Short mmCIF file of C-alpha atoms and ligand atoms in Angstrom, two decimals:
data_model
loop_
_atom_site.label_atom_id
_atom_site.label_comp_id
_atom_site.label_asym_id
_atom_site.label_seq_id
_atom_site.Cartn_x
_atom_site.Cartn_y
_atom_site.Cartn_z
CA ARG A 1 -10.16 41.67 -7.91
CA PRO A 2 -8.09 41.84 -11.09
CA ARG A 3 -8.18 38.67 -13.11
CA VAL A 4 -5.33 36.35 -14.15
CA LEU A 5 -5.37 33.56 -16.66
CA SER A 6 -2.72 31.08 -17.71
CA GLY A 7 -2.37 27.61 -19.17
CA ILE A 8 0.06 24.75 -19.34
CA GLN A 9 0.37 21.97 -21.89
CA PRO A 10 -0.17 18.40 -20.74
CA THR A 11 2.44 17.16 -23.22
CA ALA A 12 5.17 14.87 -21.94
CA GLY A 13 3.66 14.08 -18.55
CA SER A 14 5.90 15.61 -15.96
CA PHE A 15 6.29 19.35 -15.59
CA HIS A 16 9.88 20.52 -15.52
CA LEU A 17 11.59 22.98 -13.22
CA GLY A 18 11.28 25.73 -15.86
CA ASN A 19 7.48 25.33 -16.01
CA TYR A 20 7.26 25.39 -12.24
CA LEU A 21 9.61 28.30 -11.46
CA GLY A 22 8.75 30.30 -14.58
CA ALA A 23 4.98 29.97 -14.34
CA VAL A 24 3.18 27.61 -11.97
CA ARG A 25 4.72 29.03 -8.81
CA GLN A 26 3.37 32.46 -9.72
CA TRP A 27 -0.04 30.91 -10.39
CA VAL A 28 -0.12 29.62 -6.84
CA ALA A 29 0.79 33.02 -5.40
CA LEU A 30 -1.65 34.96 -7.59
CA GLN A 31 -4.67 32.88 -6.58
CA GLU A 32 -4.47 34.69 -3.21
CA THR A 33 -4.76 38.18 -4.67
CA HIS A 34 -6.51 37.72 -8.01
CA ASP A 35 -9.56 36.14 -9.58
CA ALA A 36 -7.57 33.30 -11.11
CA PHE A 37 -8.36 31.02 -14.06
CA TYR A 38 -5.87 28.27 -14.85
CA MET A 39 -6.19 25.55 -17.43
CA VAL A 40 -4.57 22.48 -18.90
CA VAL A 41 -4.36 23.36 -22.58
CA ASP A 42 -5.09 20.07 -24.27
CA LEU A 43 -6.19 21.73 -27.53
CA HIS A 44 -2.68 23.12 -27.83
CA ALA A 45 -1.22 19.68 -27.22
CA ILE A 46 -2.47 18.24 -30.53
CA THR A 47 -0.58 20.72 -32.68
CA ILE A 48 2.12 18.07 -32.78
CA PRO A 49 1.33 14.33 -33.16
CA GLN A 50 -0.02 12.78 -29.96
CA ASP A 51 -1.09 9.39 -28.70
CA PRO A 52 -4.76 9.59 -27.60
CA ALA A 53 -4.38 7.38 -24.50
CA GLU A 54 -1.25 9.26 -23.46
CA LEU A 55 -2.93 12.61 -23.92
CA ARG A 56 -5.86 11.56 -21.73
CA ALA A 57 -3.50 10.33 -19.02
CA SER A 58 -1.20 13.33 -19.22
CA THR A 59 -4.10 15.79 -19.04
CA ARG A 60 -5.21 14.33 -15.69
CA LEU A 61 -1.56 14.14 -14.65
CA ALA A 62 -1.10 17.84 -15.43
CA ALA A 63 -4.15 18.74 -13.33
CA ALA A 64 -2.85 16.55 -10.48
CA GLN A 65 0.52 18.32 -10.63
CA LEU A 66 -1.11 21.76 -10.56
CA LEU A 67 -3.05 20.78 -7.43
CA ALA A 68 0.08 19.25 -5.92
CA ALA A 69 1.97 22.48 -6.62
CA GLY A 70 -0.57 24.34 -4.52
CA LEU A 71 -3.51 25.38 -6.66
CA ASP A 72 -6.64 25.29 -4.54
CA PRO A 73 -10.00 24.82 -6.29
CA GLU A 74 -11.55 26.98 -3.54
CA ARG A 75 -9.27 29.85 -4.52
CA CYS A 76 -9.01 29.51 -8.29
CA THR A 77 -10.83 28.07 -11.28
CA LEU A 78 -8.94 25.05 -12.63
CA PHE A 79 -10.19 23.43 -15.81
CA VAL A 80 -9.34 21.60 -19.01
CA GLN A 81 -9.40 23.74 -22.14
CA SER A 82 -11.38 21.30 -24.31
CA HIS A 83 -14.18 21.25 -21.71
CA VAL A 84 -14.93 24.85 -22.63
CA PRO A 85 -15.83 24.84 -26.34
CA GLU A 86 -15.81 28.65 -26.50
CA HIS A 87 -11.99 28.55 -26.80
CA ALA A 88 -12.13 26.94 -30.24
CA GLN A 89 -15.11 29.09 -31.22
CA LEU A 90 -13.50 32.40 -30.33
CA ALA A 91 -10.25 31.24 -31.93
CA TRP A 92 -11.98 31.19 -35.32
CA VAL A 93 -12.99 34.83 -34.98
CA MET A 94 -9.44 35.69 -33.89
CA ASN A 95 -8.04 33.81 -36.91
CA CYS A 96 -10.08 36.11 -39.09
CA ILE A 97 -8.71 39.34 -37.68
CA THR A 98 -5.07 38.28 -37.31
CA GLY A 99 -2.81 39.07 -40.24
CA PHE A 100 -0.99 36.21 -41.92
CA GLY A 101 2.16 38.31 -41.82
CA GLU A 102 1.97 39.04 -38.11
CA ALA A 103 1.25 35.38 -37.30
CA SER A 104 4.25 34.43 -39.47
CA ARG A 105 6.53 36.48 -37.25
CA MET A 106 6.04 34.28 -34.18
CA THR A 107 9.51 33.03 -33.28
CA GLN A 108 8.29 29.92 -31.44
CA PHE A 109 6.52 28.76 -34.61
CA LYS A 110 9.57 29.54 -36.72
CA ASP A 111 11.85 27.55 -34.39
CA LYS A 112 9.54 24.57 -34.02
CA SER A 113 8.54 24.35 -37.68
CA ALA A 114 12.18 24.65 -38.77
CA LYS A 115 12.99 21.66 -36.56
CA GLN A 116 10.04 19.59 -37.77
CA GLY A 117 10.30 20.42 -41.45
CA ALA A 118 7.51 21.86 -43.61
CA ASP A 119 5.91 18.49 -44.39
CA ARG A 120 5.38 17.62 -40.73
CA THR A 121 4.35 21.08 -39.55
CA THR A 122 0.60 21.43 -39.06
CA VAL A 123 -1.56 24.48 -39.65
CA GLY A 124 -2.54 24.02 -35.99
CA LEU A 125 1.04 24.75 -34.90
CA PHE A 126 0.91 27.92 -36.99
CA THR A 127 -2.37 29.10 -35.48
CA TYR A 128 -1.44 28.02 -31.93
CA PRO A 129 -0.78 31.65 -30.85
CA ILE A 130 -4.20 32.62 -32.20
CA LEU A 131 -5.94 29.99 -30.08
CA GLN A 132 -3.92 31.43 -27.22
CA ILE A 133 -5.29 34.90 -28.03
CA ALA A 134 -8.79 33.46 -27.65
CA ASP A 135 -7.80 31.67 -24.40
CA ILE A 136 -6.79 34.95 -22.82
CA LEU A 137 -9.39 37.35 -24.23
CA LEU A 138 -12.31 35.05 -23.33
CA TYR A 139 -11.72 35.70 -19.63
CA HIS A 140 -10.98 39.44 -19.77
CA ALA A 141 -7.67 38.64 -18.12
CA ASP A 142 -5.69 41.61 -16.79
CA LEU A 143 -2.52 39.60 -16.23
CA VAL A 144 -1.03 36.50 -17.81
CA PRO A 145 1.73 34.89 -15.70
CA VAL A 146 4.18 33.16 -18.07
CA GLY A 147 7.86 32.60 -18.76
CA GLU A 148 9.86 34.85 -21.08
CA ASP A 149 9.31 32.51 -24.05
CA GLN A 150 5.65 33.51 -24.10
CA ARG A 151 6.16 37.29 -24.19
CA GLN A 152 5.67 37.56 -27.94
CA HIS A 153 2.40 35.62 -27.74
CA ILE A 154 1.06 38.05 -25.15
CA GLU A 155 2.13 40.97 -27.36
CA ILE A 156 0.14 39.62 -30.32
CA THR A 157 -2.82 39.06 -27.98
CA ARG A 158 -2.71 42.73 -27.05
CA ASP A 159 -2.43 43.83 -30.71
CA VAL A 160 -5.31 41.67 -31.89
CA GLY A 161 -7.50 42.54 -28.89
CA GLU A 162 -6.93 46.25 -29.50
CA ARG A 163 -7.68 45.81 -33.19
CA PHE A 164 -10.96 44.08 -32.41
CA ASN A 165 -11.93 46.75 -29.89
CA GLY A 166 -11.06 49.48 -32.39
CA ARG A 167 -13.04 47.88 -35.18
CA TYR A 168 -16.13 46.67 -33.30
CA GLY A 169 -16.21 48.66 -30.06
CA ALA A 170 -14.78 47.92 -26.62
CA THR A 171 -15.19 44.18 -26.06
CA PHE A 172 -12.00 42.76 -24.60
CA THR A 173 -9.71 43.63 -21.72
CA ILE A 174 -6.17 44.11 -23.01
CA PRO A 175 -3.92 41.88 -20.89
CA LYS A 176 -0.39 42.42 -19.62
CA PRO A 177 2.27 39.72 -19.31
CA TYR A 178 3.37 38.93 -15.75
CA ILE A 179 6.94 37.74 -16.04
CA LEU A 180 9.16 37.61 -12.96
CA LYS A 181 12.64 38.70 -13.99
CA GLU A 182 14.50 36.24 -11.77
CA THR A 183 12.80 33.10 -13.03
CA ALA A 184 11.67 34.23 -16.48
CA LYS A 185 14.01 31.78 -18.12
CA ILE A 186 15.35 28.69 -16.40
CA HIS A 187 18.15 27.28 -18.50
CA ASP A 188 19.03 23.78 -19.65
CA LEU A 189 21.48 22.15 -17.22
CA GLN A 190 23.70 20.87 -20.02
CA ASP A 191 23.39 23.84 -22.35
CA PRO A 192 22.79 27.08 -20.44
CA ALA A 193 22.50 28.94 -23.75
CA ILE A 194 19.00 27.50 -24.25
CA LYS A 195 15.92 27.38 -22.03
CA MET A 196 15.02 24.23 -20.20
CA SER A 197 12.44 22.79 -22.58
CA LYS A 198 10.33 19.72 -23.15
CA SER A 199 11.12 19.63 -26.83
CA ALA A 200 14.64 21.08 -27.05
CA SER A 201 16.45 19.84 -23.92
CA SER A 202 18.36 16.59 -23.75
CA PRO A 203 17.22 14.22 -20.95
CA LYS A 204 20.25 15.27 -18.87
CA GLY A 205 19.51 18.96 -19.32
CA ILE A 206 15.95 18.95 -17.99
CA VAL A 207 14.77 18.41 -14.41
CA ASN A 208 11.38 16.73 -14.58
CA LEU A 209 9.53 17.13 -11.32
CA LEU A 210 8.27 13.56 -11.38
CA ASP A 211 11.66 11.97 -12.07
CA GLU A 212 13.03 9.58 -9.46
CA PRO A 213 14.81 11.83 -6.91
CA LYS A 214 18.01 9.83 -7.50
CA ALA A 215 17.97 10.74 -11.19
CA THR A 216 17.36 14.39 -10.31
CA VAL A 217 20.32 14.43 -7.92
CA LYS A 218 22.53 12.93 -10.62
CA LYS A 219 21.43 15.48 -13.22
CA ILE A 220 22.12 18.43 -10.93
CA LYS A 221 25.49 17.06 -9.90
CA SER A 222 26.49 16.70 -13.54
CA ALA A 223 25.20 20.13 -14.58
CA VAL A 224 27.59 22.04 -16.80
CA THR A 225 29.42 24.80 -14.94
CA ASP A 226 31.76 27.44 -16.21
CA THR A 227 35.45 28.20 -16.29
CA GLY A 228 36.96 29.42 -13.02
CA SER A 229 35.81 28.23 -9.64
CA GLU A 230 34.16 31.21 -7.98
CA ILE A 231 30.46 31.07 -7.27
CA VAL A 232 29.13 34.39 -8.50
CA PHE A 233 26.02 35.37 -10.40
CA ASP A 234 27.05 36.56 -13.86
CA GLU A 235 24.75 35.47 -16.66
CA ASP A 236 27.20 36.43 -19.42
CA LYS A 237 30.40 34.97 -18.03
CA LYS A 238 28.94 32.23 -15.83
CA PRO A 239 25.60 31.16 -17.30
CA GLY A 240 25.74 27.64 -15.82
CA VAL A 241 26.47 28.73 -12.24
CA SER A 242 24.00 31.62 -12.52
CA ASN A 243 21.26 29.20 -13.53
CA LEU A 244 22.01 26.99 -10.52
CA LEU A 245 21.97 30.02 -8.22
CA THR A 246 18.61 31.12 -9.63
CA ILE A 247 17.09 27.69 -9.01
CA PHE A 248 18.62 27.51 -5.54
CA SER A 249 17.45 30.99 -4.57
CA SER A 250 13.91 30.56 -5.85
CA LEU A 251 13.36 27.20 -4.17
CA THR A 252 14.77 28.26 -0.80
CA GLY A 253 13.92 31.97 -0.72
CA THR A 254 17.56 32.80 0.03
CA PRO A 255 18.61 35.87 -1.99
CA VAL A 256 21.38 35.24 -4.55
CA PRO A 257 23.91 37.60 -2.85
CA GLU A 258 23.52 35.61 0.37
CA LEU A 259 24.20 32.39 -1.51
CA GLU A 260 27.28 33.93 -3.14
CA GLN A 261 28.47 34.89 0.32
CA ALA A 262 27.83 31.45 1.76
CA TYR A 263 29.86 29.78 -1.00
CA VAL A 264 32.94 32.02 -0.89
CA GLY A 265 35.95 29.71 -1.00
CA LYS A 266 33.85 26.65 -1.83
CA GLY A 267 33.81 25.01 -5.25
CA TYR A 268 31.09 24.26 -7.79
CA GLY A 269 30.84 20.72 -6.40
CA ALA A 270 29.60 21.96 -3.01
CA LEU A 271 26.96 24.17 -4.64
CA LYS A 272 25.73 21.32 -6.82
CA THR A 273 25.59 18.83 -3.94
CA ASP A 274 23.57 21.25 -1.81
CA LEU A 275 21.27 22.22 -4.66
CA ALA A 276 20.66 18.56 -5.49
CA GLU A 277 19.47 18.09 -1.91
CA VAL A 278 17.24 21.19 -2.05
CA VAL A 279 15.58 20.01 -5.25
CA ALA A 280 15.22 16.41 -4.03
CA ASP A 281 13.62 17.65 -0.80
CA TRP A 282 11.24 19.83 -2.77
CA VAL A 283 10.17 17.18 -5.28
CA ALA A 284 9.53 14.38 -2.76
CA PRO A 285 6.32 15.84 -1.26
CA PHE A 286 5.31 17.16 -4.68
CA ARG A 287 5.50 13.65 -6.12
CA ALA A 288 3.56 12.21 -3.19
CA ARG A 289 0.78 14.80 -3.47
CA THR A 290 0.54 14.29 -7.24
CA GLN A 291 0.13 10.56 -6.68
CA GLU A 292 -2.64 11.14 -4.12
CA TYR A 293 -4.67 13.07 -6.71
CA LEU A 294 -4.02 10.41 -9.34
CA ASP A 295 -5.18 7.70 -6.95
CA ASP A 296 -8.53 9.45 -6.64
CA PRO A 297 -9.61 10.15 -10.24
CA ALA A 298 -13.24 10.74 -9.24
CA THR A 299 -12.27 13.70 -7.06
CA LEU A 300 -9.89 15.00 -9.70
CA ASP A 301 -12.56 14.82 -12.42
CA ALA A 302 -15.09 16.49 -10.11
CA ILE A 303 -12.69 19.41 -9.50
CA LEU A 304 -12.19 19.77 -13.25
CA ALA A 305 -15.94 19.60 -13.95
CA GLU A 306 -16.64 22.32 -11.43
CA GLY A 307 -13.83 24.42 -12.88
CA ALA A 308 -15.17 23.98 -16.42
CA ALA A 309 -18.65 25.08 -15.33
CA LYS A 310 -17.25 28.25 -13.72
CA ALA A 311 -15.06 28.95 -16.74
CA ARG A 312 -17.92 28.43 -19.19
CA ALA A 313 -20.09 30.92 -17.38
CA VAL A 314 -17.53 33.62 -18.19
CA ALA A 315 -16.49 32.32 -21.61
CA ALA A 316 -20.06 31.96 -22.93
CA ASP A 317 -20.82 35.62 -22.15
CA THR A 318 -17.69 36.83 -23.91
CA LEU A 319 -18.35 34.66 -26.95
CA ALA A 320 -21.96 35.85 -27.21
CA ALA A 321 -20.82 39.49 -27.04
CA THR A 322 -18.16 38.83 -29.68
CA TYR A 323 -20.56 37.05 -32.06
CA ASP A 324 -22.97 39.94 -31.68
CA ARG A 325 -20.24 42.48 -32.42
CA VAL A 326 -19.11 40.77 -35.62
CA GLY A 327 -22.69 40.55 -36.87
CA PHE A 328 -23.78 36.94 -36.43
CA VAL A 329 -27.53 36.45 -36.08
CA PRO A 330 -28.20 35.08 -32.59
CA ALA A 331 -29.37 31.45 -32.46
CA LYS A 332 -32.92 31.13 -31.14
N1 AQP B 1 12.74 27.19 -19.16
C1 AQP B 1 11.71 27.91 -18.74
N2 AQP B 1 11.88 28.94 -17.88
C2 AQP B 1 10.83 29.68 -17.44
N3 AQP B 1 9.54 29.43 -17.81
C3 AQP B 1 9.31 28.41 -18.66
N4 AQP B 1 8.19 27.91 -19.21
C4 AQP B 1 8.49 26.86 -20.00
N5 AQP B 1 9.83 26.66 -20.00
C5 AQP B 1 10.37 27.60 -19.17
C6 AQP B 1 6.84 28.41 -18.94
O1 AQP B 1 6.04 27.34 -18.50
C7 AQP B 1 4.68 27.62 -18.85
C8 AQP B 1 4.00 26.40 -19.38
O2 AQP B 1 4.71 25.89 -20.45
P1 AQP B 1 4.00 25.15 -21.63
O3 AQP B 1 4.08 23.71 -21.41
O4 AQP B 1 2.70 25.72 -21.93
O5 AQP B 1 4.92 25.73 -22.68
P2 AQP B 1 5.95 25.12 -23.47
O6 AQP B 1 6.61 26.31 -24.07
O7 AQP B 1 5.35 24.11 -24.36
O8 AQP B 1 6.93 24.33 -22.44
P3 AQP B 1 8.35 24.01 -22.89
O9 AQP B 1 9.05 23.07 -22.02
O10 AQP B 1 8.99 25.31 -23.12
O11 AQP B 1 8.09 23.18 -24.19
P4 AQP B 1 8.58 23.47 -25.62
O12 AQP B 1 10.00 23.90 -25.53
O13 AQP B 1 8.38 22.16 -26.28
O14 AQP B 1 7.67 24.52 -26.17
C9 AQP B 1 4.70 28.78 -19.82
O15 AQP B 1 4.27 29.94 -19.15
C10 AQP B 1 6.15 28.92 -20.18
O16 AQP B 1 6.51 30.26 -20.44
#
């Protein structure tokens, strides 16, 4: 079976609709056909200031949400990144073969550091993509299911992996991004020009899966739509409506053209009311399942411990091979 690997940050507690439709939903599907490794990337979460108690809680909450979304520990390996020390260890080696110039070209770093200002930007935020290179290469992943915003980070992973293989001999599998066109970028409900995002969206622009359903309904009903009144998919002229159609179609499985047909002669209000109901119906069982996992922390921790053990078995081999290739004397 080909292997997939992906991760999600525990930051901010609730996943949002962009995380789910852009990434997590594909994770669930791929566990049926692939040897799947999925992790909560807590090491990545401290690149910006964090509260320790909140991070601990949100890491378990992230794992609970992944299980609630449909990950099955019998079908995939689910773990917490910091439980597998090889991530940080391989990251150091990757730091040493990544160019400062190429790391400086990462647009996510440029955007985030510009917002934070130089004084508040950590070196960790700068080297975040390099830790991500290690995350992926450790598992010899063939595919990395992510949203469009991560494409550049997969590209640098390929470049650095190829460089290592060229310099030291074939060691790593070179991964490909797995980005579904339809849901690659879910947009902010209030500003369809930007992606729905934990750090950039306003509270009204982001649908958090664990929000009270009433709040979710309100947000969808007040989503920004476009000039005109026709419900057609046109990302350039009607980015707001197109975003709503994408969400509607991916949650219900109804193709966009069928939705366009169904709403001929109806206004934006009807679409928003129906979509609000679709989302509310989807999140209700998701919230309940998440709560069930949170109510049983012993089971949750046991799933994560088992996942970490399976992940370490792979990661330790890759790290040992890498250390050998770069010329470290093996520890006795
Ligand atoms: N709006 C989105 N549309 C499609 N996919 C998205 N992803 C995130 N936002 C969208 C994908 O979700 C996965 C996990 O995200 P993450 O938490 O690791 O990444 P992130 O980039 O920190 O999440 P945010 O909300 O985008 O936070 P900010 O803006 O603060 O960085 C990834 O596969 C991501 O592509």
